[in-house]
mmCIF file of C-alpha atoms in Angstrom:
data_model
loop_
_atom_site.group_PDB
_atom_site.id
_atom_site.type_symbol
_atom_site.label_atom_id
_atom_site.label_comp_id
_atom_site.label_asym_id
_atom_site.label_seq_id
_atom_site.Cartn_x
_atom_site.Cartn_y
_atom_site.Cartn_z
ATOM 1 C CA MET Z 519 -0.221 23.855 -1.760
ATOM 2 C CA ARG Z 520 -0.365 22.431 1.737
ATOM 3 C CA ASP Z 521 -4.021 23.289 2.296
ATOM 4 C CA GLN Z 522 -5.118 21.762 -1.016
ATOM 5 C CA VAL Z 523 -3.307 18.510 -0.299
ATOM 6 C CA VAL Z 524 -4.500 18.234 3.310
ATOM 7 C CA GLN Z 525 -8.114 18.784 2.292
ATOM 8 C CA TYR Z 526 -7.894 16.141 -0.415
ATOM 9 C CA LEU Z 527 -6.195 13.575 1.822
ATOM 10 C CA LYS Z 528 -8.827 13.883 4.537
ATOM 11 C CA SER Z 529 -11.625 13.502 1.992
ATOM 12 C CA LEU Z 530 -9.864 10.456 0.516
ATOM 13 C CA GLN Z 531 -9.646 8.816 3.935
ATOM 14 C CA ASP Z 532 -13.363 9.477 4.442
ATOM 15 C CA ALA Z 533 -14.320 8.034 1.041
ATOM 16 C CA ILE Z 534 -12.235 4.886 1.429
ATOM 17 C CA CYS Z 535 -13.515 4.178 4.939
ATOM 18 C CA ASP Z 536 -17.098 4.685 3.765
ATOM 19 C CA GLY Z 537 -16.647 2.324 0.813
ATOM 20 C CA LEU Z 538 -15.011 -0.432 2.843
ATOM 21 C CA SER Z 539 -17.533 -0.062 5.673
ATOM 22 C CA GLN Z 540 -20.398 -0.568 3.243
ATOM 23 C CA LEU Z 541 -18.755 -3.738 1.940
ATOM 24 C CA ASP Z 542 -18.047 -5.119 5.409
ATOM 25 C CA GLY Z 543 -21.152 -4.009 7.268
ATOM 26 C CA SER Z 544 -18.953 -2.700 10.109
ATOM 27 C CA ASN Z 545 -17.538 0.712 10.916
ATOM 28 C CA PHE Z 546 -14.006 1.955 11.373
ATOM 29 C CA VAL Z 547 -13.095 3.259 14.820
ATOM 30 C CA GLU Z 548 -11.192 6.558 14.757
ATOM 31 C CA ASP Z 549 -8.275 7.378 17.004
ATOM 32 C CA ALA Z 550 -7.193 11.011 16.592
ATOM 33 C CA TRP Z 551 -3.679 11.725 17.826
ATOM 34 C CA THR Z 552 -1.120 14.499 18.184
ATOM 35 C CA HIS Z 553 2.581 14.007 17.501
ATOM 36 C CA HIS Z 554 4.614 13.884 20.718
ATOM 37 C CA SER Z 555 6.549 16.975 19.585
ATOM 38 C CA GLY Z 556 3.327 18.905 19.198
ATOM 39 C CA GLN Z 557 4.061 19.373 15.502
ATOM 40 C CA GLY Z 558 1.177 17.748 13.673
ATOM 41 C CA GLY Z 559 -0.799 14.576 14.178
ATOM 42 C CA GLY Z 560 -3.339 12.442 12.401
ATOM 43 C CA ARG Z 561 -6.417 10.249 12.322
ATOM 44 C CA THR Z 562 -5.935 6.489 12.596
ATOM 45 C CA ARG Z 563 -9.016 4.492 11.639
ATOM 46 C CA VAL Z 564 -9.160 0.747 12.264
ATOM 47 C CA LEU Z 565 -11.714 -1.916 11.427
ATOM 48 C CA ALA Z 566 -11.022 -5.144 13.327
ATOM 49 C CA ASP Z 567 -12.794 -8.506 13.340
ATOM 50 C CA GLY Z 568 -15.275 -7.460 10.672
ATOM 51 C CA ASN Z 569 -17.407 -9.649 8.442
ATOM 52 C CA VAL Z 570 -15.023 -9.356 5.480
ATOM 53 C CA ILE Z 571 -12.038 -7.468 6.871
ATOM 54 C CA GLU Z 572 -10.157 -9.287 9.612
ATOM 55 C CA LYS Z 573 -8.057 -6.182 10.208
ATOM 56 C CA GLY Z 574 -7.740 -2.969 8.254
ATOM 57 C CA GLY Z 575 -6.236 0.421 8.916
ATOM 58 C CA VAL Z 576 -6.748 3.650 6.959
ATOM 59 C CA LEU Z 577 -4.524 6.454 8.235
ATOM 60 C CA PHE Z 578 -4.179 10.166 7.625
ATOM 61 C CA SER Z 579 -1.099 11.891 9.037
ATOM 62 C CA HIS Z 580 0.385 15.372 8.797
ATOM 63 C CA ILE Z 581 3.611 15.904 10.711
ATOM 64 C CA MET Z 582 6.492 18.374 10.774
ATOM 65 C CA GLY Z 583 10.050 18.062 12.012
ATOM 66 C CA ASP Z 584 13.266 19.990 12.403
ATOM 67 C CA LYS Z 585 15.485 17.377 10.757
ATOM 68 C CA MET Z 586 14.879 15.015 7.849
ATOM 69 C CA PRO Z 587 14.973 11.316 8.852
ATOM 70 C CA ALA Z 588 17.715 9.298 7.164
ATOM 71 C CA SER Z 589 15.177 7.218 5.217
ATOM 72 C CA ALA Z 590 13.792 10.373 3.579
ATOM 73 C CA SER Z 591 17.142 11.897 2.611
ATOM 74 C CA ALA Z 592 19.027 8.737 1.620
ATOM 75 C CA LYS Z 593 18.558 9.461 -2.087
ATOM 76 C CA ARG Z 594 18.723 13.233 -1.599
ATOM 77 C CA PRO Z 595 21.828 13.845 0.541
ATOM 78 C CA GLU Z 596 21.661 17.572 -0.175
ATOM 79 C CA LEU Z 597 18.486 17.710 1.930
ATOM 80 C CA ALA Z 598 19.975 16.029 5.008
ATOM 81 C CA GLY Z 599 19.428 18.082 8.126
ATOM 82 C CA LYS Z 600 16.669 20.251 6.671
ATOM 83 C CA SER Z 601 13.293 20.731 8.269
ATOM 84 C CA PHE Z 602 10.421 18.785 6.729
ATOM 85 C CA GLU Z 603 6.671 18.515 6.465
ATOM 86 C CA ALA Z 604 5.019 15.234 5.449
ATOM 87 C CA MET Z 605 1.379 14.352 4.893
ATOM 88 C CA GLY Z 606 -0.356 11.341 3.449
ATOM 89 C CA VAL Z 607 -2.979 8.625 3.529
ATOM 90 C CA SER Z 608 -1.876 5.025 3.846
ATOM 91 C CA LEU Z 609 -3.824 1.833 4.283
ATOM 92 C CA VAL Z 610 -3.473 -1.926 4.537
ATOM 93 C CA ILE Z 611 -6.531 -4.178 4.393
ATOM 94 C CA HIS Z 612 -6.264 -7.827 5.495
ATOM 95 C CA PRO Z 613 -9.437 -9.757 4.574
ATOM 96 C CA ARG Z 614 -10.510 -12.782 6.564
ATOM 97 C CA ASN Z 615 -11.107 -15.128 3.606
ATOM 98 C CA PRO Z 616 -7.860 -16.708 2.295
ATOM 99 C CA PHE Z 617 -9.126 -16.334 -1.278
ATOM 100 C CA ALA Z 618 -9.406 -12.553 -0.851
ATOM 101 C CA PRO Z 619 -6.127 -10.648 -1.249
ATOM 102 C CA THR Z 620 -4.440 -8.177 1.051
ATOM 103 C CA SER Z 621 -4.223 -4.693 -0.447
ATOM 104 C CA HIS Z 622 -2.061 -1.669 0.270
ATOM 105 C CA MET Z 623 -2.319 1.946 -0.870
ATOM 106 C CA ASN Z 624 -0.365 5.074 -0.015
ATOM 107 C CA VAL Z 625 -0.348 8.634 -1.353
ATOM 108 C CA ARG Z 626 1.875 11.303 0.170
ATOM 109 C CA PHE Z 627 3.242 14.832 -0.169
ATOM 110 C CA PHE Z 628 6.612 15.853 1.235
ATOM 111 C CA VAL Z 629 8.260 19.239 1.648
ATOM 112 C CA ALA Z 630 11.899 19.671 2.676
ATOM 113 C CA GLY Z 631 13.031 23.026 3.966
ATOM 114 C CA ALA Z 632 9.428 24.125 4.384
ATOM 115 C CA ASP Z 633 10.558 27.058 6.524
ATOM 116 C CA THR Z 634 13.065 28.354 3.939
ATOM 117 C CA ASP Z 635 12.767 30.551 0.856
ATOM 118 C CA ALA Z 636 13.436 27.583 -1.447
ATOM 119 C CA PRO Z 637 11.480 24.547 -0.243
ATOM 120 C CA VAL Z 638 11.750 21.297 -2.198
ATOM 121 C CA TRP Z 639 8.532 19.309 -2.607
ATOM 122 C CA TRP Z 640 7.520 16.022 -4.182
ATOM 123 C CA PHE Z 641 4.700 13.493 -4.358
ATOM 124 C CA GLY Z 642 4.772 9.725 -3.980
ATOM 125 C CA GLY Z 643 2.416 6.806 -3.654
ATOM 126 C CA GLY Z 644 0.884 3.797 -5.342
ATOM 127 C CA PHE Z 645 -1.071 0.653 -4.597
ATOM 128 C CA ASP Z 646 -0.273 -3.065 -4.741
ATOM 129 C CA LEU Z 647 -2.063 -6.374 -4.278
ATOM 130 C CA THR Z 648 -0.944 -9.453 -2.326
ATOM 131 C CA PRO Z 649 -3.075 -12.512 -3.130
ATOM 132 C CA TYR Z 650 -2.777 -15.844 -1.333
ATOM 133 C CA TYR Z 651 -4.493 -17.692 -4.176
ATOM 134 C CA GLY Z 652 -4.153 -16.527 -7.747
ATOM 135 C CA PHE Z 653 -7.035 -15.484 -10.001
ATOM 136 C CA GLU Z 654 -6.241 -14.108 -13.432
ATOM 137 C CA GLU Z 655 -9.512 -12.155 -13.474
ATOM 138 C CA ASP Z 656 -8.465 -10.308 -10.324
ATOM 139 C CA ALA Z 657 -4.938 -9.623 -11.540
ATOM 140 C CA ARG Z 658 -6.128 -8.196 -14.841
ATOM 141 C CA HIS Z 659 -8.767 -6.031 -13.185
ATOM 142 C CA TRP Z 660 -6.261 -4.670 -10.662
ATOM 143 C CA HIS Z 661 -3.753 -3.727 -13.346
ATOM 144 C CA GLN Z 662 -6.359 -2.400 -15.748
ATOM 145 C CA THR Z 663 -7.543 -0.039 -13.019
ATOM 146 C CA ALA Z 664 -3.942 0.984 -12.329
ATOM 147 C CA TYR Z 665 -3.516 1.673 -16.038
ATOM 148 C CA SER Z 666 -6.660 3.829 -16.044
ATOM 149 C CA ALA Z 667 -5.303 5.849 -13.110
ATOM 150 C CA CYS Z 668 -2.116 6.625 -15.050
ATOM 151 C CA GLU Z 669 -3.512 7.000 -18.573
ATOM 152 C CA PRO Z 670 -4.089 10.796 -18.461
ATOM 153 C CA PHE Z 671 -0.429 11.342 -17.535
ATOM 154 C CA GLY Z 672 1.343 9.807 -20.510
ATOM 155 C CA GLU Z 673 1.575 6.459 -22.220
ATOM 156 C CA ARG Z 674 4.709 5.384 -20.313
ATOM 157 C CA THR Z 675 3.439 6.310 -16.853
ATOM 158 C CA TYR Z 676 1.742 3.005 -16.060
ATOM 159 C CA ARG Z 677 4.609 0.931 -17.452
ATOM 160 C CA ASP Z 678 7.251 2.892 -15.556
ATOM 161 C CA TYR Z 679 5.366 2.855 -12.244
ATOM 162 C CA LYS Z 680 4.420 -0.809 -12.617
ATOM 163 C CA THR Z 681 8.069 -1.719 -13.146
ATOM 164 C CA TRP Z 682 9.051 0.399 -10.149
ATOM 165 C CA CYS Z 683 6.416 -1.415 -8.062
ATOM 166 C CA ASP Z 684 7.702 -4.845 -9.134
ATOM 167 C CA GLU Z 685 11.232 -3.829 -8.197
ATOM 168 C CA TYR Z 686 10.275 -2.236 -4.878
ATOM 169 C CA PHE Z 687 7.930 -4.896 -3.444
ATOM 170 C CA HIS Z 688 10.529 -7.631 -3.674
ATOM 171 C CA LEU Z 689 11.971 -9.716 -0.839
ATOM 172 C CA PRO Z 690 15.621 -10.120 -1.840
ATOM 173 C CA HIS Z 691 16.437 -12.540 0.975
ATOM 174 C CA ARG Z 692 13.808 -14.939 -0.384
ATOM 175 C CA GLN Z 693 13.988 -13.964 -4.055
ATOM 176 C CA GLU Z 694 10.207 -13.537 -4.066
ATOM 177 C CA GLN Z 695 7.755 -10.850 -5.033
ATOM 178 C CA ARG Z 696 5.456 -9.680 -2.257
ATOM 179 C CA GLY Z 697 2.442 -9.866 -4.566
ATOM 180 C CA ILE Z 698 1.321 -9.136 -8.110
ATOM 181 C CA GLY Z 699 2.326 -5.473 -7.946
ATOM 182 C CA GLY Z 700 0.464 -2.436 -9.164
ATOM 183 C CA LEU Z 701 1.935 1.090 -9.008
ATOM 184 C CA PHE Z 702 4.765 2.745 -7.110
ATOM 185 C CA PHE Z 703 6.165 6.238 -7.604
ATOM 186 C CA ASP Z 704 8.222 8.679 -5.576
ATOM 187 C CA ASP Z 705 10.107 11.984 -5.912
ATOM 188 C CA VAL Z 706 7.595 13.267 -8.489
ATOM 189 C CA ASN Z 707 7.785 17.059 -8.897
ATOM 190 C CA THR Z 708 7.652 17.662 -12.666
ATOM 191 C CA PRO Z 709 6.145 19.113 -14.814
ATOM 192 C CA GLY Z 710 4.537 21.178 -12.035
ATOM 193 C CA PHE Z 711 2.447 21.101 -8.881
ATOM 194 C CA ASP Z 712 -0.966 20.839 -10.569
ATOM 195 C CA ALA Z 713 0.019 17.874 -12.770
ATOM 196 C CA CYS Z 714 1.794 16.040 -9.950
ATOM 197 C CA PHE Z 715 -1.076 16.634 -7.535
ATOM 198 C CA GLY Z 716 -3.468 15.392 -10.220
ATOM 199 C CA LEU Z 717 -1.489 12.173 -10.560
ATOM 200 C CA MET Z 718 -1.536 11.569 -6.821
ATOM 201 C CA ARG Z 719 -5.283 12.220 -6.667
ATOM 202 C CA ASN Z 720 -5.970 9.875 -9.562
ATOM 203 C CA VAL Z 721 -4.049 7.050 -7.909
ATOM 204 C CA GLY Z 722 -5.844 7.608 -4.603
ATOM 205 C CA ASP Z 723 -9.249 7.804 -6.274
ATOM 206 C CA HIS Z 724 -8.711 4.530 -8.174
ATOM 207 C CA TYR Z 725 -8.047 2.378 -5.097
ATOM 208 C CA LEU Z 726 -11.694 1.613 -4.315
ATOM 209 C CA PRO Z 727 -12.604 0.807 -7.955
ATOM 210 C CA ALA Z 728 -9.586 -1.519 -7.984
ATOM 211 C CA ILE Z 729 -10.247 -3.450 -4.765
ATOM 212 C CA LEU Z 730 -14.012 -3.533 -4.196
ATOM 213 C CA PRO Z 731 -14.947 -5.803 -7.151
ATOM 214 C CA ILE Z 732 -12.231 -8.258 -6.116
ATOM 215 C CA LEU Z 733 -13.390 -8.409 -2.505
ATOM 216 C CA GLU Z 734 -16.998 -8.805 -3.628
ATOM 217 C CA ARG Z 735 -16.005 -11.820 -5.739
ATOM 218 C CA ARG Z 736 -13.893 -13.561 -3.097
ATOM 219 C CA LYS Z 737 -15.297 -12.669 0.323
ATOM 220 C CA ASP Z 738 -17.767 -15.575 0.525
ATOM 221 C CA THR Z 739 -15.644 -18.289 -1.124
ATOM 222 C CA PRO Z 740 -15.804 -21.486 0.967
ATOM 223 C CA TYR Z 741 -12.450 -22.454 2.474
ATOM 224 C CA GLU Z 742 -10.890 -25.052 4.751
ATOM 225 C CA GLN Z 743 -8.256 -24.888 7.471
ATOM 226 C CA ALA Z 744 -5.521 -25.770 4.977
ATOM 227 C CA HIS Z 745 -6.355 -22.613 3.009
ATOM 228 C CA ARG Z 746 -6.221 -20.568 6.208
ATOM 229 C CA ASP Z 747 -2.867 -22.094 7.151
ATOM 230 C CA TRP Z 748 -1.424 -21.076 3.767
ATOM 231 C CA GLN Z 749 -2.791 -17.553 4.169
ATOM 232 C CA LEU Z 750 -1.135 -17.173 7.582
ATOM 233 C CA LEU Z 751 2.150 -18.504 6.232
ATOM 234 C CA ARG Z 752 2.142 -16.044 3.325
ATOM 235 C CA ARG Z 753 1.238 -13.201 5.670
ATOM 236 C CA GLY Z 754 4.619 -13.843 7.247
ATOM 237 C CA ARG Z 755 6.229 -12.628 4.037
ATOM 238 C CA TYR Z 756 4.172 -9.452 4.306
ATOM 239 C CA VAL Z 757 5.460 -8.840 7.816
ATOM 240 C CA GLU Z 758 9.058 -9.472 6.748
ATOM 241 C CA PHE Z 759 8.835 -6.845 4.016
ATOM 242 C CA ASN Z 760 7.134 -4.223 6.170
ATOM 243 C CA LEU Z 761 9.588 -4.527 9.042
ATOM 244 C CA VAL Z 762 12.813 -4.887 7.048
ATOM 245 C CA PHE Z 763 12.424 -3.041 3.757
ATOM 246 C CA ASP Z 764 9.415 -0.727 3.712
ATOM 247 C CA ARG Z 765 10.532 2.912 3.478
ATOM 248 C CA GLY Z 766 7.277 4.193 4.972
ATOM 249 C CA THR Z 767 7.742 2.086 8.105
ATOM 250 C CA LEU Z 768 11.347 3.236 8.446
ATOM 251 C CA PHE Z 769 10.390 6.877 7.967
ATOM 252 C CA GLY Z 770 7.660 6.643 10.578
ATOM 253 C CA LEU Z 771 9.935 5.076 13.179
ATOM 254 C CA GLN Z 772 12.917 7.333 12.412
ATOM 255 C CA SER Z 773 10.770 10.465 12.602
ATOM 256 C CA GLY Z 774 9.503 9.519 16.042
ATOM 257 C CA GLY Z 775 6.069 8.706 14.692
ATOM 258 C CA ARG Z 776 3.240 7.054 16.576
ATOM 259 C CA THR Z 777 4.173 3.370 16.813
ATOM 260 C CA GLU Z 778 0.608 2.055 17.065
ATOM 261 C CA SER Z 779 -0.307 3.812 13.819
ATOM 262 C CA ILE Z 780 2.889 2.806 12.007
ATOM 263 C CA LEU Z 781 2.442 -0.880 12.847
ATOM 264 C CA VAL Z 782 -1.297 -1.034 12.276
ATOM 265 C CA SER Z 783 -0.395 -2.548 8.896
ATOM 266 C CA MET Z 784 0.566 -5.816 10.597
ATOM 267 C CA PRO Z 785 -1.917 -8.687 10.138
ATOM 268 C CA PRO Z 786 -3.736 -9.872 13.264
ATOM 269 C CA MET Z 787 -2.609 -13.489 12.828
ATOM 270 C CA VAL Z 788 0.477 -14.792 11.052
ATOM 271 C CA ALA Z 789 2.596 -17.961 10.940
ATOM 272 C CA TRP Z 790 6.080 -19.092 10.041
ATOM 273 C CA ALA Z 791 7.064 -22.697 9.348
ATOM 274 C CA TYR Z 792 10.473 -24.136 8.633
ATOM 275 C CA ARG Z 793 11.005 -24.825 4.905
ATOM 276 C CA ALA Z 794 7.301 -24.846 4.143
ATOM 277 C CA GLU Z 795 6.981 -25.538 0.429
ATOM 278 C CA PRO Z 796 3.736 -26.279 -1.424
ATOM 279 C CA LYS Z 797 3.294 -29.543 -3.275
ATOM 280 C CA PRO Z 798 3.741 -29.324 -7.063
ATOM 281 C CA GLY Z 799 0.547 -28.921 -9.029
ATOM 282 C CA THR Z 800 -1.427 -27.326 -6.167
ATOM 283 C CA PRO Z 801 -3.043 -23.863 -6.204
ATOM 284 C CA GLU Z 802 -0.512 -22.843 -3.579
ATOM 285 C CA ALA Z 803 2.368 -23.800 -5.882
ATOM 286 C CA GLU Z 804 0.661 -21.995 -8.757
ATOM 287 C CA LEU Z 805 0.624 -18.774 -6.732
ATOM 288 C CA LEU Z 806 4.415 -18.847 -6.555
ATOM 289 C CA SER Z 807 5.162 -20.032 -10.091
ATOM 290 C CA ARG Z 808 2.419 -18.255 -12.039
ATOM 291 C CA TYR Z 809 1.313 -15.165 -10.132
ATOM 292 C CA LEU Z 810 4.250 -13.961 -8.047
ATOM 293 C CA VAL Z 811 6.274 -13.373 -11.189
ATOM 294 C CA PRO Z 812 6.489 -9.867 -12.720
ATOM 295 C CA GLN Z 813 4.595 -9.914 -16.001
ATOM 296 C CA ASP Z 814 2.400 -7.916 -18.335
ATOM 297 C CA TRP Z 815 -1.128 -8.479 -17.054
ATOM 298 C CA LEU Z 816 -2.705 -6.323 -19.745
ATOM 299 C CA SER Z 817 -1.468 -8.055 -22.900
#
């Protein structure tokens, strides 16, 4: 199982970097690394100061450990203290243009007790979109592509994983959604390895078809400093979620992961302002009232 998943994840990282490089006209720089324990490592690829992408990271990692981090066993207390093996591809892409959304994708495979006679394995992943200005065309395309990724796996799969995404990417201290959602799933190990692996692959393979048309539409939209200021302000919400609530960030830090790779998801520029509220009737206000509200984008 391990070899199949590792081979797929590396090929997925290659395909995504190739697709985004073609869009941007710039190349990702690879930084191969080994875990400080000597158990595993990864390939961190970063594109910075590009023509379209202000900062983007696409990461492959495959690490092992003697003891499950608390973030990984919180919902599975029976696995606390067991050895583990984790592998995945994760990415965050921050475009330069304020009218182009930030996107995130992650697919992962986890094995607890990998060195025992009865290992426990599961898949997780998903992708979500964080716009700074709302476009219904983009939202519908994003969710239609998410639906297509899930369609072969049952009629409820998209609905269940969309709802899970809406609930997960939520900032409770601000009572705000991080974006317009997409898919989120975790702890998937039924009906069997082949079906679960197929689901993970389908989600990973649908990221580029989901994001590239949106970036093509928005990357050259004219904008002013006021649009940029709003983008930087909303990026602050992204940082708050990643540092306070994101389970992947917590797992990486608790497992002694490589800090530079874990925090590559942070935007290059960000702003906070005291009680910054958009004026009623503006596109900025519409983002909050119309788009950052969980809803059925396909009906």
